[in-house]
PDB file of C-alpha atoms and ligand atoms in Angstrom:
ATOM      1  CA  UNK A   1      19.035   1.609  23.016  1.00  0.00           C
ATOM      2  CA  UNK A   2      19.113  -2.092  23.968  1.00  0.00           C
ATOM      3  CA  UNK A   3      21.674  -4.291  22.290  1.00  0.00           C
ATOM      4  CA  UNK A   4      19.000  -6.976  22.186  1.00  0.00           C
ATOM      5  CA  UNK A   5      16.390  -5.292  20.194  1.00  0.00           C
ATOM      6  CA  UNK A   6      14.820  -8.505  19.082  1.00  0.00           C
ATOM      7  CA  UNK A   7      14.114  -9.965  22.466  1.00  0.00           C
ATOM      8  CA  UNK A   8      10.725 -11.730  22.257  1.00  0.00           C
ATOM      9  CA  UNK A   9      10.865 -11.883  18.464  1.00  0.00           C
ATOM     10  CA  UNK A  10      10.824 -14.937  16.389  1.00  0.00           C
ATOM     11  CA  UNK A  11      12.983 -14.895  13.158  1.00  0.00           C
ATOM     12  CA  UNK A  12      12.952 -17.331  10.326  1.00  0.00           C
ATOM     13  CA  UNK A  13      15.943 -17.588   7.929  1.00  0.00           C
ATOM     14  CA  UNK A  14      16.076 -19.703   4.755  1.00  0.00           C
ATOM     15  CA  UNK A  15      19.428 -20.771   3.325  1.00  0.00           C
ATOM     16  CA  UNK A  16      20.670 -20.243   6.754  1.00  0.00           C
ATOM     17  CA  UNK A  17      23.270 -22.896   6.926  1.00  0.00           C
ATOM     18  CA  UNK A  18      25.940 -21.029   5.040  1.00  0.00           C
ATOM     19  CA  UNK A  19      27.145 -17.600   3.713  1.00  0.00           C
ATOM     20  CA  UNK A  20      24.865 -14.602   4.037  1.00  0.00           C
ATOM     21  CA  UNK A  21      21.993 -16.581   5.749  1.00  0.00           C
ATOM     22  CA  UNK A  22      24.295 -17.980   8.318  1.00  0.00           C
ATOM     23  CA  UNK A  23      25.689 -14.501   9.053  1.00  0.00           C
ATOM     24  CA  UNK A  24      22.121 -13.171   9.464  1.00  0.00           C
ATOM     25  CA  UNK A  25      20.872 -16.040  11.676  1.00  0.00           C
ATOM     26  CA  UNK A  26      23.760 -15.433  14.029  1.00  0.00           C
ATOM     27  CA  UNK A  27      23.201 -11.661  13.953  1.00  0.00           C
ATOM     28  CA  UNK A  28      19.461 -12.144  14.772  1.00  0.00           C
ATOM     29  CA  UNK A  29      20.238 -14.524  17.640  1.00  0.00           C
ATOM     30  CA  UNK A  30      22.953 -12.108  19.107  1.00  0.00           C
ATOM     31  CA  UNK A  31      20.267  -9.410  19.302  1.00  0.00           C
ATOM     32  CA  UNK A  32      17.834 -11.642  21.138  1.00  0.00           C
ATOM     33  CA  UNK A  33      15.647 -13.188  18.493  1.00  0.00           C
ATOM     34  CA  UNK A  34      14.646 -16.855  18.686  1.00  0.00           C
ATOM     35  CA  UNK A  35      15.822 -18.229  15.253  1.00  0.00           C
ATOM     36  CA  UNK A  36      14.312 -20.772  13.124  1.00  0.00           C
ATOM     37  CA  UNK A  37      17.237 -22.027  11.056  1.00  0.00           C
ATOM     38  CA  UNK A  38      16.222 -23.601   7.734  1.00  0.00           C
ATOM     39  CA  UNK A  39      18.106 -25.016   4.879  1.00  0.00           C
ATOM     40  CA  UNK A  40      18.408 -28.243   2.700  1.00  0.00           C
ATOM     41  CA  UNK A  41      21.837 -28.943   4.342  1.00  0.00           C
ATOM     42  CA  UNK A  42      20.927 -30.808   7.500  1.00  0.00           C
ATOM     43  CA  UNK A  43      24.384 -31.122   8.843  1.00  0.00           C
ATOM     44  CA  UNK A  44      25.356 -27.594   8.664  1.00  0.00           C
ATOM     45  CA  UNK A  45      21.839 -26.333   9.710  1.00  0.00           C
ATOM     46  CA  UNK A  46      21.802 -28.471  12.770  1.00  0.00           C
ATOM     47  CA  UNK A  47      25.352 -27.348  13.607  1.00  0.00           C
ATOM     48  CA  UNK A  48      24.354 -23.683  13.373  1.00  0.00           C
ATOM     49  CA  UNK A  49      21.343 -24.082  15.667  1.00  0.00           C
ATOM     50  CA  UNK A  50      23.654 -25.877  18.176  1.00  0.00           C
ATOM     51  CA  UNK A  51      26.180 -23.135  17.858  1.00  0.00           C
ATOM     52  CA  UNK A  52      23.515 -20.403  18.598  1.00  0.00           C
ATOM     53  CA  UNK A  53      22.273 -22.397  21.701  1.00  0.00           C
ATOM     54  CA  UNK A  54      25.838 -22.870  22.929  1.00  0.00           C
ATOM     55  CA  UNK A  55      26.379 -19.219  22.842  1.00  0.00           C
ATOM     56  CA  UNK A  56      23.293 -18.604  25.017  1.00  0.00           C
ATOM     57  CA  UNK A  57      20.780 -18.060  22.214  1.00  0.00           C
ATOM     58  CA  UNK A  58      17.677 -19.947  21.204  1.00  0.00           C
ATOM     59  CA  UNK A  59      17.380 -21.626  17.848  1.00  0.00           C
ATOM     60  CA  UNK A  60      16.108 -24.764  16.242  1.00  0.00           C
ATOM     61  CA  UNK A  61      16.735 -26.202  12.733  1.00  0.00           C
ATOM     62  CA  UNK A  62      14.116 -27.469  10.297  1.00  0.00           C
ATOM     63  CA  UNK A  63      15.017 -28.828   6.944  1.00  0.00           C
ATOM     64  CA  UNK A  64      13.097 -27.213   4.197  1.00  0.00           C
ATOM     65  CA  UNK A  65      13.560 -26.904   0.489  1.00  0.00           C
ATOM     66  CA  UNK A  66      12.367 -23.321   0.089  1.00  0.00           C
ATOM     67  CA  UNK A  67      11.099 -24.054  -3.560  1.00  0.00           C
ATOM     68  CA  UNK A  68       8.715 -26.697  -2.306  1.00  0.00           C
ATOM     69  CA  UNK A  69       5.357 -25.392  -1.047  1.00  0.00           C
ATOM     70  CA  UNK A  70       4.731 -28.248   1.412  1.00  0.00           C
ATOM     71  CA  UNK A  71       8.102 -27.690   3.114  1.00  0.00           C
ATOM     72  CA  UNK A  72       7.489 -23.919   3.424  1.00  0.00           C
ATOM     73  CA  UNK A  73       4.081 -24.587   4.894  1.00  0.00           C
ATOM     74  CA  UNK A  74       5.444 -26.904   7.617  1.00  0.00           C
ATOM     75  CA  UNK A  75       8.479 -24.523   8.196  1.00  0.00           C
ATOM     76  CA  UNK A  76       6.095 -21.648   9.019  1.00  0.00           C
ATOM     77  CA  UNK A  77       3.751 -23.908  10.959  1.00  0.00           C
ATOM     78  CA  UNK A  78       6.852 -24.855  13.033  1.00  0.00           C
ATOM     79  CA  UNK A  79       7.513 -21.239  13.930  1.00  0.00           C
ATOM     80  CA  UNK A  80       3.894 -20.993  15.180  1.00  0.00           C
ATOM     81  CA  UNK A  81       3.834 -24.366  17.036  1.00  0.00           C
ATOM     82  CA  UNK A  82       7.310 -24.218  18.657  1.00  0.00           C
ATOM     83  CA  UNK A  83       7.807 -20.536  19.223  1.00  0.00           C
ATOM     84  CA  UNK A  84       4.219 -19.086  19.172  1.00  0.00           C
ATOM     85  CA  UNK A  85       4.431 -16.924  16.093  1.00  0.00           C
ATOM     86  CA  UNK A  86       6.604 -15.146  13.537  1.00  0.00           C
ATOM     87  CA  UNK A  87       7.847 -11.531  13.532  1.00  0.00           C
ATOM     88  CA  UNK A  88      10.938 -11.470  11.293  1.00  0.00           C
ATOM     89  CA  UNK A  89      11.800 -13.342   8.136  1.00  0.00           C
ATOM     90  CA  UNK A  90      14.864 -13.362   5.909  1.00  0.00           C
ATOM     91  CA  UNK A  91      13.975 -15.100   2.621  1.00  0.00           C
ATOM     92  CA  UNK A  92      17.513 -15.637   1.416  1.00  0.00           C
ATOM     93  CA  UNK A  93      17.625 -18.673  -0.785  1.00  0.00           C
ATOM     94  CA  UNK A  94      18.943 -18.064  -4.239  1.00  0.00           C
ATOM     95  CA  UNK A  95      21.381 -19.643  -6.729  1.00  0.00           C
ATOM     96  CA  UNK A  96      23.295 -18.768  -9.779  1.00  0.00           C
ATOM     97  CA  UNK A  97      26.095 -20.056 -12.001  1.00  0.00           C
ATOM     98  CA  UNK A  98      27.765 -18.390 -14.928  1.00  0.00           C
ATOM     99  CA  UNK A  99      26.459 -19.560 -18.243  1.00  0.00           C
ATOM    100  CA  UNK A 100      25.917 -17.549 -21.461  1.00  0.00           C
ATOM    101  CA  UNK A 101      22.491 -16.885 -22.909  1.00  0.00           C
ATOM    102  CA  UNK A 102      23.025 -19.662 -25.462  1.00  0.00           C
ATOM    103  CA  UNK A 103      24.293 -22.236 -23.049  1.00  0.00           C
ATOM    104  CA  UNK A 104      21.431 -22.040 -20.590  1.00  0.00           C
ATOM    105  CA  UNK A 105      18.958 -24.844 -20.833  1.00  0.00           C
ATOM    106  CA  UNK A 106      15.234 -24.839 -20.053  1.00  0.00           C
ATOM    107  CA  UNK A 107      16.020 -26.931 -16.973  1.00  0.00           C
ATOM    108  CA  UNK A 108      18.645 -24.396 -15.787  1.00  0.00           C
ATOM    109  CA  UNK A 109      16.165 -21.558 -16.365  1.00  0.00           C
ATOM    110  CA  UNK A 110      13.348 -23.340 -14.414  1.00  0.00           C
ATOM    111  CA  UNK A 111      15.651 -24.341 -11.501  1.00  0.00           C
ATOM    112  CA  UNK A 112      17.230 -20.885 -11.274  1.00  0.00           C
ATOM    113  CA  UNK A 113      13.806 -19.103 -11.216  1.00  0.00           C
ATOM    114  CA  UNK A 114      12.486 -21.620  -8.775  1.00  0.00           C
ATOM    115  CA  UNK A 115      15.247 -21.106  -6.261  1.00  0.00           C
ATOM    116  CA  UNK A 116      15.711 -17.341  -6.751  1.00  0.00           C
ATOM    117  CA  UNK A 117      12.170 -16.097  -7.266  1.00  0.00           C
ATOM    118  CA  UNK A 118       9.620 -18.793  -6.517  1.00  0.00           C
ATOM    119  CA  UNK A 119      11.184 -19.517  -3.043  1.00  0.00           C
ATOM    120  CA  UNK A 120      10.847 -15.982  -1.667  1.00  0.00           C
ATOM    121  CA  UNK A 121       7.313 -15.714  -3.031  1.00  0.00           C
ATOM    122  CA  UNK A 122       6.291 -19.040  -1.488  1.00  0.00           C
ATOM    123  CA  UNK A 123       7.929 -17.865   1.791  1.00  0.00           C
ATOM    124  CA  UNK A 124       6.002 -14.555   1.861  1.00  0.00           C
ATOM    125  CA  UNK A 125       2.736 -16.371   0.807  1.00  0.00           C
ATOM    126  CA  UNK A 126       2.909 -18.470   3.998  1.00  0.00           C
ATOM    127  CA  UNK A 127       4.765 -16.119   6.415  1.00  0.00           C
ATOM    128  CA  UNK A 128       2.311 -13.185   6.036  1.00  0.00           C
ATOM    129  CA  UNK A 129      -0.794 -14.734   7.660  1.00  0.00           C
ATOM    130  CA  UNK A 130       1.315 -15.849  10.618  1.00  0.00           C
ATOM    131  CA  UNK A 131       2.938 -12.434  10.862  1.00  0.00           C
ATOM    132  CA  UNK A 132      -0.397 -10.740  10.785  1.00  0.00           C
ATOM    133  CA  UNK A 133      -1.573 -13.037  13.530  1.00  0.00           C
ATOM    134  CA  UNK A 134       1.569 -12.141  15.517  1.00  0.00           C
ATOM    135  CA  UNK A 135       0.795  -8.452  15.377  1.00  0.00           C
ATOM    136  CA  UNK A 136       3.044  -7.449  12.457  1.00  0.00           C
ATOM    137  CA  UNK A 137       6.648  -7.871  11.500  1.00  0.00           C
ATOM    138  CA  UNK A 138       9.357  -7.337   8.967  1.00  0.00           C
ATOM    139  CA  UNK A 139      10.381  -9.420   5.885  1.00  0.00           C
ATOM    140  CA  UNK A 140      13.625  -9.091   3.974  1.00  0.00           C
ATOM    141  CA  UNK A 141      14.183 -10.893   0.753  1.00  0.00           C
ATOM    142  CA  UNK A 142      17.575 -11.431  -0.924  1.00  0.00           C
ATOM    143  CA  UNK A 143      17.870  -9.930  -4.437  1.00  0.00           C
ATOM    144  CA  UNK A 144      21.170  -9.171  -6.057  1.00  0.00           C
ATOM    145  CA  UNK A 145      23.114  -6.523  -8.018  1.00  0.00           C
ATOM    146  CA  UNK A 146      22.549  -8.885 -10.784  1.00  0.00           C
ATOM    147  CA  UNK A 147      18.969  -7.800 -10.660  1.00  0.00           C
ATOM    148  CA  UNK A 148      19.890  -4.101 -10.816  1.00  0.00           C
ATOM    149  CA  UNK A 149      22.940  -3.897 -13.039  1.00  0.00           C
ATOM    150  CA  UNK A 150      24.366  -5.930 -15.883  1.00  0.00           C
ATOM    151  CA  UNK A 151      26.496  -8.698 -14.299  1.00  0.00           C
ATOM    152  CA  UNK A 152      28.063 -10.993 -16.851  1.00  0.00           C
ATOM    153  CA  UNK A 153      29.206 -13.477 -14.199  1.00  0.00           C
ATOM    154  CA  UNK A 154      25.557 -14.274 -13.380  1.00  0.00           C
ATOM    155  CA  UNK A 155      23.203 -15.889 -15.834  1.00  0.00           C
ATOM    156  CA  UNK A 156      20.321 -14.280 -17.596  1.00  0.00           C
ATOM    157  CA  UNK A 157      17.720 -16.304 -15.652  1.00  0.00           C
ATOM    158  CA  UNK A 158      19.221 -15.295 -12.316  1.00  0.00           C
ATOM    159  CA  UNK A 159      19.383 -11.637 -13.343  1.00  0.00           C
ATOM    160  CA  UNK A 160      15.650 -11.714 -14.370  1.00  0.00           C
ATOM    161  CA  UNK A 161      14.655 -13.619 -11.150  1.00  0.00           C
ATOM    162  CA  UNK A 162      16.415 -11.190  -8.865  1.00  0.00           C
ATOM    163  CA  UNK A 163      14.947  -8.175 -10.622  1.00  0.00           C
ATOM    164  CA  UNK A 164      11.661  -9.996 -10.066  1.00  0.00           C
ATOM    165  CA  UNK A 165      12.485 -10.183  -6.254  1.00  0.00           C
ATOM    166  CA  UNK A 166      12.850  -6.428  -6.145  1.00  0.00           C
ATOM    167  CA  UNK A 167       9.476  -5.948  -7.770  1.00  0.00           C
ATOM    168  CA  UNK A 168       7.726  -8.671  -5.694  1.00  0.00           C
ATOM    169  CA  UNK A 169       9.094  -6.882  -2.668  1.00  0.00           C
ATOM    170  CA  UNK A 170       7.529  -3.564  -3.692  1.00  0.00           C
ATOM    171  CA  UNK A 171       4.330  -5.365  -4.556  1.00  0.00           C
ATOM    172  CA  UNK A 172       4.121  -7.223  -1.235  1.00  0.00           C
ATOM    173  CA  UNK A 173       5.126  -4.063   0.780  1.00  0.00           C
ATOM    174  CA  UNK A 174       2.239  -2.110  -0.598  1.00  0.00           C
ATOM    175  CA  UNK A 175      -0.204  -5.040  -0.156  1.00  0.00           C
ATOM    176  CA  UNK A 176       0.548  -5.554   3.521  1.00  0.00           C
ATOM    177  CA  UNK A 177       1.562  -2.091   4.775  1.00  0.00           C
ATOM    178  CA  UNK A 178      -1.733  -1.610   6.599  1.00  0.00           C
ATOM    179  CA  UNK A 179      -1.061  -4.861   8.538  1.00  0.00           C
ATOM    180  CA  UNK A 180       2.049  -3.464  10.097  1.00  0.00           C
ATOM    181  CA  UNK A 181       4.293  -5.636   8.104  1.00  0.00           C
ATOM    182  CA  UNK A 182       7.169  -4.169   6.215  1.00  0.00           C
ATOM    183  CA  UNK A 183       8.820  -5.873   3.282  1.00  0.00           C
ATOM    184  CA  UNK A 184      12.257  -4.833   1.895  1.00  0.00           C
ATOM    185  CA  UNK A 185      15.129  -6.513   0.050  1.00  0.00           C
ATOM    186  CA  UNK A 186      18.876  -6.342   0.025  1.00  0.00           C
ATOM    187  CA  UNK A 187      20.935  -6.616  -3.162  1.00  0.00           C
ATOM    188  CA  UNK A 188      24.466  -7.706  -2.345  1.00  0.00           C
ATOM    189  CA  UNK A 189      27.408  -7.221  -4.604  1.00  0.00           C
ATOM    190  CA  UNK A 190      30.164  -9.805  -4.800  1.00  0.00           C
ATOM    191  CA  UNK A 191      30.096 -11.355  -1.267  1.00  0.00           C
ATOM    192  CA  UNK A 192      32.681 -13.892   0.190  1.00  0.00           C
ATOM    193  CA  UNK A 193      30.687 -17.172   0.314  1.00  0.00           C
ATOM    194  CA  UNK A 194      30.956 -20.681  -0.771  1.00  0.00           C
ATOM    195  CA  UNK A 195      28.710 -19.891  -3.735  1.00  0.00           C
ATOM    196  CA  UNK A 196      31.286 -17.572  -5.072  1.00  0.00           C
ATOM    197  CA  UNK A 197      34.319 -19.552  -4.019  1.00  0.00           C
ATOM    198  CA  UNK A 198      33.006 -22.524  -6.167  1.00  0.00           C
ATOM    199  CA  UNK A 199      33.527 -20.399  -9.219  1.00  0.00           C
ATOM    200  CA  UNK A 200      36.261 -17.771  -8.527  1.00  0.00           C
ATOM    201  CA  UNK A 201      39.599 -18.255  -6.744  1.00  0.00           C
ATOM    202  CA  UNK A 202      40.799 -15.445  -4.255  1.00  0.00           C
ATOM    203  CA  UNK A 203      42.624 -13.540  -6.997  1.00  0.00           C
ATOM    204  CA  UNK A 204      39.555 -13.699  -9.449  1.00  0.00           C
ATOM    205  CA  UNK A 205      37.281 -12.545  -6.564  1.00  0.00           C
ATOM    206  CA  UNK A 206      39.587  -9.605  -5.809  1.00  0.00           C
ATOM    207  CA  UNK A 207      39.836  -8.614  -9.513  1.00  0.00           C
ATOM    208  CA  UNK A 208      36.101  -8.785  -9.936  1.00  0.00           C
ATOM    209  CA  UNK A 209      35.369  -6.774  -6.817  1.00  0.00           C
ATOM    210  CA  UNK A 210      37.968  -4.175  -7.896  1.00  0.00           C
ATOM    211  CA  UNK A 211      36.340  -3.854 -11.276  1.00  0.00           C
ATOM    212  CA  UNK A 212      32.733  -3.676 -10.188  1.00  0.00           C
ATOM    213  CA  UNK A 213      32.640  -2.212  -6.619  1.00  0.00           C
ATOM    214  CA  UNK A 214      34.253   1.239  -6.268  1.00  0.00           C
ATOM    215  CA  UNK A 215      35.228   0.485  -2.585  1.00  0.00           C
ATOM    216  CA  UNK A 216      37.423  -2.087  -4.206  1.00  0.00           C
ATOM    217  CA  UNK A 217      37.055  -5.161  -2.174  1.00  0.00           C
ATOM    218  CA  UNK A 218      34.833  -8.242  -1.605  1.00  0.00           C
ATOM    219  CA  UNK A 219      32.004  -7.845   0.736  1.00  0.00           C
ATOM    220  CA  UNK A 220      31.798 -10.055   3.993  1.00  0.00           C
ATOM    221  CA  UNK A 221      28.450 -11.919   4.717  1.00  0.00           C
ATOM    222  CA  UNK A 222      28.252 -10.117   7.975  1.00  0.00           C
ATOM    223  CA  UNK A 223      28.187  -6.765   6.116  1.00  0.00           C
ATOM    224  CA  UNK A 224      25.032  -7.917   4.248  1.00  0.00           C
ATOM    225  CA  UNK A 225      23.602  -9.262   7.487  1.00  0.00           C
ATOM    226  CA  UNK A 226      24.046  -5.804   9.110  1.00  0.00           C
ATOM    227  CA  UNK A 227      21.711  -4.258   6.433  1.00  0.00           C
ATOM    228  CA  UNK A 228      19.222  -7.058   6.969  1.00  0.00           C
ATOM    229  CA  UNK A 229      19.245  -6.439  10.760  1.00  0.00           C
ATOM    230  CA  UNK A 230      18.780  -2.754  10.214  1.00  0.00           C
ATOM    231  CA  UNK A 231      15.750  -3.262   7.936  1.00  0.00           C
ATOM    232  CA  UNK A 232      14.176  -5.498  10.611  1.00  0.00           C
ATOM    233  CA  UNK A 233      14.902  -2.954  13.382  1.00  0.00           C
ATOM    234  CA  UNK A 234      12.642  -0.129  14.710  1.00  0.00           C
ATOM    235  CA  UNK A 235      15.214   2.297  13.080  1.00  0.00           C
ATOM    236  CA  UNK A 236      13.679   1.169   9.734  1.00  0.00           C
ATOM    237  CA  UNK A 237      10.037   1.626  10.910  1.00  0.00           C
ATOM    238  CA  UNK A 238       9.214   3.888   8.036  1.00  0.00           C
ATOM    239  CA  UNK A 239      11.158   2.004   5.429  1.00  0.00           C
ATOM    240  CA  UNK A 240       9.227  -0.462   3.261  1.00  0.00           C
ATOM    241  CA  UNK A 241       9.242  -1.589  -0.398  1.00  0.00           C
ATOM    242  CA  UNK A 242      12.956  -0.573  -0.688  1.00  0.00           C
ATOM    243  CA  UNK A 243      15.917  -2.452  -2.222  1.00  0.00           C
ATOM    244  CA  UNK A 244      19.092  -1.657  -0.274  1.00  0.00           C
ATOM    245  CA  UNK A 245      22.234  -2.293  -2.362  1.00  0.00           C
ATOM    246  CA  UNK A 246      25.074  -3.538  -0.198  1.00  0.00           C
ATOM    247  CA  UNK A 247      27.540  -3.373  -3.097  1.00  0.00           C
ATOM    248  CA  UNK A 248      30.556  -1.173  -2.259  1.00  0.00           C
ATOM    249  CA  UNK A 249      29.255   1.617  -4.501  1.00  0.00           C
ATOM    250  CA  UNK A 250      28.294  -0.548  -7.593  1.00  0.00           C
ATOM    251  CA  UNK A 251      25.615   1.371  -9.516  1.00  0.00           C
ATOM    252  CA  UNK A 252      22.812   0.326 -11.794  1.00  0.00           C
ATOM    253  CA  UNK A 253      23.714   0.263 -15.471  1.00  0.00           C
TER     254      UNK A 253
HETATM  255  N1  NAD B   1      27.544 -14.369  -2.537  1.00  0.00           N
HETATM  256  C1  NAD B   1      27.383 -13.409  -3.391  1.00  0.00           C
HETATM  257  O1  NAD B   1      28.247 -12.747  -4.080  1.00  0.00           O
HETATM  258  C2  NAD B   1      25.895 -12.989  -3.652  1.00  0.00           C
HETATM  259  C3  NAD B   1      25.691 -11.845  -4.387  1.00  0.00           C
HETATM  260  C4  NAD B   1      24.394 -11.391  -4.652  1.00  0.00           C
HETATM  261  C5  NAD B   1      23.372 -12.134  -4.119  1.00  0.00           C
HETATM  262  N2  NAD B   1      23.525 -13.288  -3.460  1.00  0.00           N
HETATM  263  C6  NAD B   1      22.369 -13.975  -2.910  1.00  0.00           C
HETATM  264  O2  NAD B   1      22.596 -14.230  -1.584  1.00  0.00           O
HETATM  265  C7  NAD B   1      21.790 -15.345  -1.123  1.00  0.00           C
HETATM  266  C8  NAD B   1      22.754 -16.258  -0.302  1.00  0.00           C
HETATM  267  O3  NAD B   1      23.829 -16.610  -1.158  1.00  0.00           O
HETATM  268  P1  NAD B   1      25.156 -17.130  -0.503  1.00  0.00           P
HETATM  269  O4  NAD B   1      26.275 -16.539  -1.453  1.00  0.00           O
HETATM  270  O5  NAD B   1      25.180 -16.855   0.943  1.00  0.00           O
HETATM  271  O6  NAD B   1      25.034 -18.644  -0.835  1.00  0.00           O
HETATM  272  P2  NAD B   1      25.771 -19.988  -0.099  1.00  0.00           P
HETATM  273  O7  NAD B   1      25.858 -21.045  -1.235  1.00  0.00           O
HETATM  274  O8  NAD B   1      26.973 -19.522   0.629  1.00  0.00           O
HETATM  275  O9  NAD B   1      24.555 -20.426   0.878  1.00  0.00           O
HETATM  276  C9  NAD B   1      23.362 -20.709   0.476  1.00  0.00           C
HETATM  277  C10 NAD B   1      22.569 -21.755   1.352  1.00  0.00           C
HETATM  278  O10 NAD B   1      21.212 -21.953   0.745  1.00  0.00           O
HETATM  279  C11 NAD B   1      21.018 -23.331   0.893  1.00  0.00           C
HETATM  280  N3  NAD B   1      20.031 -23.741  -0.169  1.00  0.00           N
HETATM  281  C12 NAD B   1      20.287 -23.756  -1.424  1.00  0.00           C
HETATM  282  N4  NAD B   1      19.130 -24.168  -2.064  1.00  0.00           N
HETATM  283  C13 NAD B   1      18.149 -24.219  -1.106  1.00  0.00           C
HETATM  284  C14 NAD B   1      16.759 -24.518  -1.221  1.00  0.00           C
HETATM  285  N5  NAD B   1      16.179 -24.837  -2.313  1.00  0.00           N
HETATM  286  N6  NAD B   1      16.095 -24.469   0.008  1.00  0.00           N
HETATM  287  C15 NAD B   1      16.718 -24.112   1.140  1.00  0.00           C
HETATM  288  N7  NAD B   1      18.061 -23.933   1.230  1.00  0.00           N
HETATM  289  C16 NAD B   1      18.785 -23.921   0.115  1.00  0.00           C
HETATM  290  C17 NAD B   1      22.413 -23.929   0.748  1.00  0.00           C
HETATM  291  O11 NAD B   1      22.356 -25.332   1.273  1.00  0.00           O
HETATM  292  C18 NAD B   1      23.183 -23.040   1.515  1.00  0.00           C
HETATM  293  O12 NAD B   1      23.405 -23.306   2.902  1.00  0.00           O
HETATM  294  C19 NAD B   1      21.327 -15.976  -2.508  1.00  0.00           C
HETATM  295  O13 NAD B   1      19.981 -15.538  -2.803  1.00  0.00           O
HETATM  296  C20 NAD B   1      22.230 -15.453  -3.503  1.00  0.00           C
HETATM  297  O14 NAD B   1      21.603 -15.382  -4.825  1.00  0.00           O
HETATM  298  C21 NAD B   1      24.910 -13.681  -3.103  1.00  0.00           C
END
């Protein structure tokens, strides 16, 4: 098997400038894909595209707020105009912060649901026609163990939105299976990214990982990216509509 299984493929990653999205963008590029790096952080997004090109890959950055339809439309149009199509998409944007049921405001609810659930829907809406035109492809959405299990460190809107991502994934997978497009999602457990580091210091991260994840340690972004890459690969040709938990053994409860 080639170590560049995505040669000739175009991959789009949202929330690519940091954390899990960054790890996935690098992994797609290492395996031969041309990567459309997208984020609202221009500096880090541009730097990642430059890093991929310096390592011999092909990438470009386009700023897009994945909750804004006009941005998503022009992002997908860019894949078509600059690279000729779209085969792989990692709809990864999502956001949460810990607030109890009673502390969450309507604005918090709307923002959380927009970033965590509207964004992957908008991405799928506009990616699917271009993927069809490109002869098929694979989409991976980022859900979360907070959408599968009770995760008190996440807020209620995030938990609901991520459960929604899992069901949207099943819905889309069935709707487009005949078009040779597979749609799956990954549910990470506690993963070492800036999003987590903003709320938990290293000791708290380790304690939470030990409590919730039987393997007993925090997950690295590249370990989530490995699952994304597999779901996009020919090895997963008969896998669609699934939610793959990358969570060190954490179970639904
Ligand atoms: N880190 C974890 O423990 C964990 C666990 C479960 C699920 N997740 C999910 O994984 C995904 C990635 O999280 P992460 O921890 O890598 O986060 P991160 O904060 O490290 O990176 C998120 C990236 O998304 C970008 N972004 C934020 N809002 C955006 C928007 N509206 N449009 C475009 N880009 C935007 C940010 O600028 C940043 O570069 C999210 O969906 C998150 O909910 C993370």
